[in-house]
């Protein structure tokens, strides 16, 4: 099933490449998502900064396995030529097909120095195209924890641009260490996407 997902996606300013040993190293992920300066990146996500270089190695191995069995597509995000920090690892993004629901969920973890550039919306547009045009799914969904204002602004902007909407607040939805966070859920249907993009 490896042909389900595109190995490489190019947008106007980004390159998304399949997360595997050939395209990203554990040290790149570790350097981006470890150390004292990354706590803000992980404040609203159900993950902690890496403590050892073995943790991102396991992530890459798991991503490769899930890609092969069709349960998720994980991509390394890099700014393209002409962008600041071109070719550096900027973050990771995930597309989780829920085949029985004809739905795809998106995830994103972006290094702080890459915030505020519109990369979230640009990679979301690319994943929406994969969701509806390549995987022939009917719904895309994304969410953010209550209090995550940066993600809220980015998500609202690209969801609206693609015809979608805020669906609901899911109470006690995301396990976060010692507490369970509430999450805002947004959706874009295939019909909304096609009408908004004239696809």
Coordinates of C-alpha atoms in Angstrom, one line a residue:
X1 CA 0.0 0.0 0.0
X2 CA 3.0 2.3 -0.2
X3 CA 1.5 4.0 -3.3
X4 CA -1.4 5.4 -1.3
X5 CA 0.5 8.5 -0.2
X6 CA 2.7 10.7 -2.3
X7 CA 6.4 10.4 -1.2
X8 CA 7.1 14.1 -1.9
X9 CA 4.8 17.1 -2.0
X10 CA 6.0 20.5 -3.1
X11 CA 4.1 23.7 -2.4
X12 CA 5.0 27.3 -3.2
X13 CA 7.5 27.5 -0.2
X14 CA 7.7 24.0 1.3
X15 CA 8.8 20.5 0.6
X16 CA 7.1 17.7 2.4
X17 CA 9.0 14.4 2.2
X18 CA 8.0 11.0 3.6
X19 CA 9.4 10.6 7.1
X20 CA 11.8 7.7 6.7
X21 CA 15.5 7.1 7.4
X22 CA 16.4 8.2 3.8
X23 CA 14.8 11.7 4.3
X24 CA 15.2 12.7 7.9
X25 CA 17.7 11.7 10.7
X26 CA 16.9 11.1 14.4
X27 CA 19.5 13.9 15.1
X28 CA 17.6 16.4 13.0
X29 CA 14.4 15.7 14.9
X30 CA 16.2 15.6 18.2
X31 CA 17.9 19.0 17.6
X32 CA 14.6 20.6 16.6
X33 CA 12.4 19.2 19.4
X34 CA 14.7 18.8 22.5
X35 CA 16.3 21.1 25.1
X36 CA 15.0 23.9 27.3
X37 CA 14.0 26.2 24.4
X38 CA 11.2 24.0 23.1
X39 CA 8.7 23.9 26.0
X40 CA 6.4 26.4 24.2
X41 CA 6.2 24.1 21.2
X42 CA 4.9 21.2 23.3
X43 CA 2.6 23.3 25.6
X44 CA -0.6 22.3 23.9
X45 CA 0.3 18.9 22.3
X46 CA 0.1 15.4 23.8
X47 CA 3.8 14.9 23.5
X48 CA 6.9 15.9 25.4
X49 CA 10.3 17.2 24.2
X50 CA 12.7 14.5 23.3
X51 CA 14.9 13.3 26.1
X52 CA 17.1 11.0 24.1
X53 CA 18.0 10.7 20.4
X54 CA 16.4 7.2 20.5
X55 CA 12.9 8.7 20.8
X56 CA 13.0 10.3 17.3
X57 CA 14.6 7.2 15.9
X58 CA 11.5 5.2 17.2
X59 CA 9.2 7.8 15.7
X60 CA 10.8 7.4 12.3
X61 CA 10.6 3.6 12.5
X62 CA 7.0 3.7 13.5
X63 CA 6.1 6.3 10.8
X64 CA 7.7 4.1 8.2
X65 CA 5.7 1.1 9.3
X66 CA 2.4 3.0 9.5
X67 CA 3.1 4.4 6.0
X68 CA 3.5 0.9 4.6
X69 CA 0.3 -0.4 6.2
X70 CA -1.7 2.6 5.1
X71 CA -2.6 3.8 8.6
X72 CA -0.9 7.2 8.4
X73 CA 1.4 9.4 6.3
X74 CA 4.1 11.3 8.2
X75 CA 6.1 14.0 6.4
X76 CA 9.2 16.0 7.3
X77 CA 8.6 19.7 6.4
X78 CA 11.5 21.8 5.0
X79 CA 11.4 25.3 3.6
X80 CA 12.2 25.3 -0.1
X81 CA 14.9 27.3 -1.8
X82 CA 14.5 31.1 -1.4
X83 CA 13.0 30.7 2.1
X84 CA 14.9 31.5 5.3
X85 CA 16.5 28.3 6.7
X86 CA 16.0 26.6 3.3
X87 CA 16.3 22.8 3.4
X88 CA 16.4 22.7 7.3
X89 CA 13.9 20.6 9.1
X90 CA 11.1 22.9 10.1
X91 CA 8.7 20.3 11.6
X92 CA 6.6 17.3 11.0
X93 CA 3.0 16.8 9.7
X94 CA 0.7 13.8 9.8
X95 CA -2.3 12.6 7.8
X96 CA -4.3 9.9 9.6
X97 CA -6.9 8.3 7.3
X98 CA -9.9 6.9 9.2
X99 CA -11.0 4.6 6.3
X100 CA -14.1 3.4 8.0
X101 CA -15.3 7.0 8.5
X102 CA -14.0 8.2 5.1
X103 CA -12.2 10.9 7.1
X104 CA -8.6 12.2 7.4
X105 CA -7.2 13.8 10.6
X106 CA -4.3 16.2 10.3
X107 CA -1.5 16.9 12.8
X108 CA 1.4 19.3 12.9
X109 CA 4.5 20.0 15.0
X110 CA 6.5 23.0 13.9
X111 CA 9.7 24.3 15.4
X112 CA 9.2 27.7 17.0
X113 CA 11.6 29.7 14.7
X114 CA 9.2 28.6 11.8
X115 CA 6.1 30.0 13.5
X116 CA 4.2 33.0 12.0
X117 CA 5.2 32.3 8.3
X118 CA 1.9 30.7 7.2
X119 CA 3.5 27.3 6.8
X120 CA 0.6 25.6 8.7
X121 CA -2.0 26.7 6.1
X122 CA 0.3 25.9 3.2
X123 CA 0.9 22.4 4.3
X124 CA -2.8 22.0 5.2
X125 CA -3.8 22.9 1.6
X126 CA -1.4 20.2 0.3
X127 CA -2.8 17.6 2.7
X128 CA -6.4 18.6 1.8
X129 CA -5.6 17.9 -1.9
X130 CA -4.2 14.5 -1.0
X131 CA -7.2 13.7 1.2
X132 CA -9.8 14.6 -1.4
X133 CA -8.1 14.0 -4.8
X134 CA -5.8 11.1 -4.1
X135 CA -7.4 9.2 -1.2
X136 CA -11.0 10.0 -2.2
X137 CA -12.1 10.7 1.4
X138 CA -15.1 12.7 2.3
X139 CA -14.1 14.8 5.3
X140 CA -10.9 16.4 6.7
X141 CA -10.7 17.2 10.4
X142 CA -8.2 19.2 12.5
X143 CA -8.3 20.4 16.1
X144 CA -6.5 22.4 18.7
X145 CA -6.5 22.4 22.5
X146 CA -8.3 25.2 24.3
X147 CA -5.8 27.9 25.0
X148 CA -3.7 27.3 21.9
X149 CA -4.2 30.7 20.3
X150 CA -1.5 30.3 17.7
X151 CA -3.0 27.1 16.3
X152 CA -6.5 28.6 16.6
X153 CA -5.6 31.5 14.4
X154 CA -3.8 29.4 11.8
X155 CA -6.5 26.7 11.7
X156 CA -9.4 29.2 11.4
X157 CA -7.7 30.9 8.5
X158 CA -7.1 27.8 6.4
X159 CA -10.4 26.1 7.3
X160 CA -12.3 29.2 6.3
X161 CA -10.3 29.5 3.1
X162 CA -11.3 26.0 2.1
X163 CA -15.0 26.3 3.0
X164 CA -14.9 24.5 6.3
X165 CA -16.1 25.4 9.7
X166 CA -15.7 25.0 13.5
X167 CA -17.8 22.0 14.5
X168 CA -17.7 21.7 18.3
X169 CA -15.8 21.7 21.5
X170 CA -14.8 18.2 22.6
X171 CA -14.6 18.1 26.4
X172 CA -11.9 15.9 28.1
X173 CA -10.6 14.9 24.7
X174 CA -6.7 15.1 24.7
X175 CA -4.7 13.4 27.5
X176 CA -2.0 15.8 28.6
X177 CA 0.2 14.4 31.3
X178 CA -1.8 14.9 34.5
X179 CA -4.9 16.4 32.9
X180 CA -7.3 16.0 30.0
X181 CA -7.6 19.0 27.7
X182 CA -10.7 20.2 25.8
X183 CA -10.3 20.4 22.0
X184 CA -11.9 22.5 19.4
X185 CA -12.7 20.5 16.2
X186 CA -13.0 21.8 12.7
X187 CA -14.0 20.1 9.5
X188 CA -13.9 20.5 5.8
X189 CA -16.1 18.4 3.6
X190 CA -15.0 17.3 0.1
X191 CA -17.9 19.4 -1.3
X192 CA -16.9 22.5 0.7
X193 CA -13.3 22.1 -0.5
X194 CA -14.2 21.7 -4.2
X195 CA -16.5 24.7 -4.1
X196 CA -13.9 26.9 -2.3
X197 CA -11.0 25.9 -4.6
X198 CA -13.0 25.4 -7.9
X199 CA -11.5 21.9 -8.0

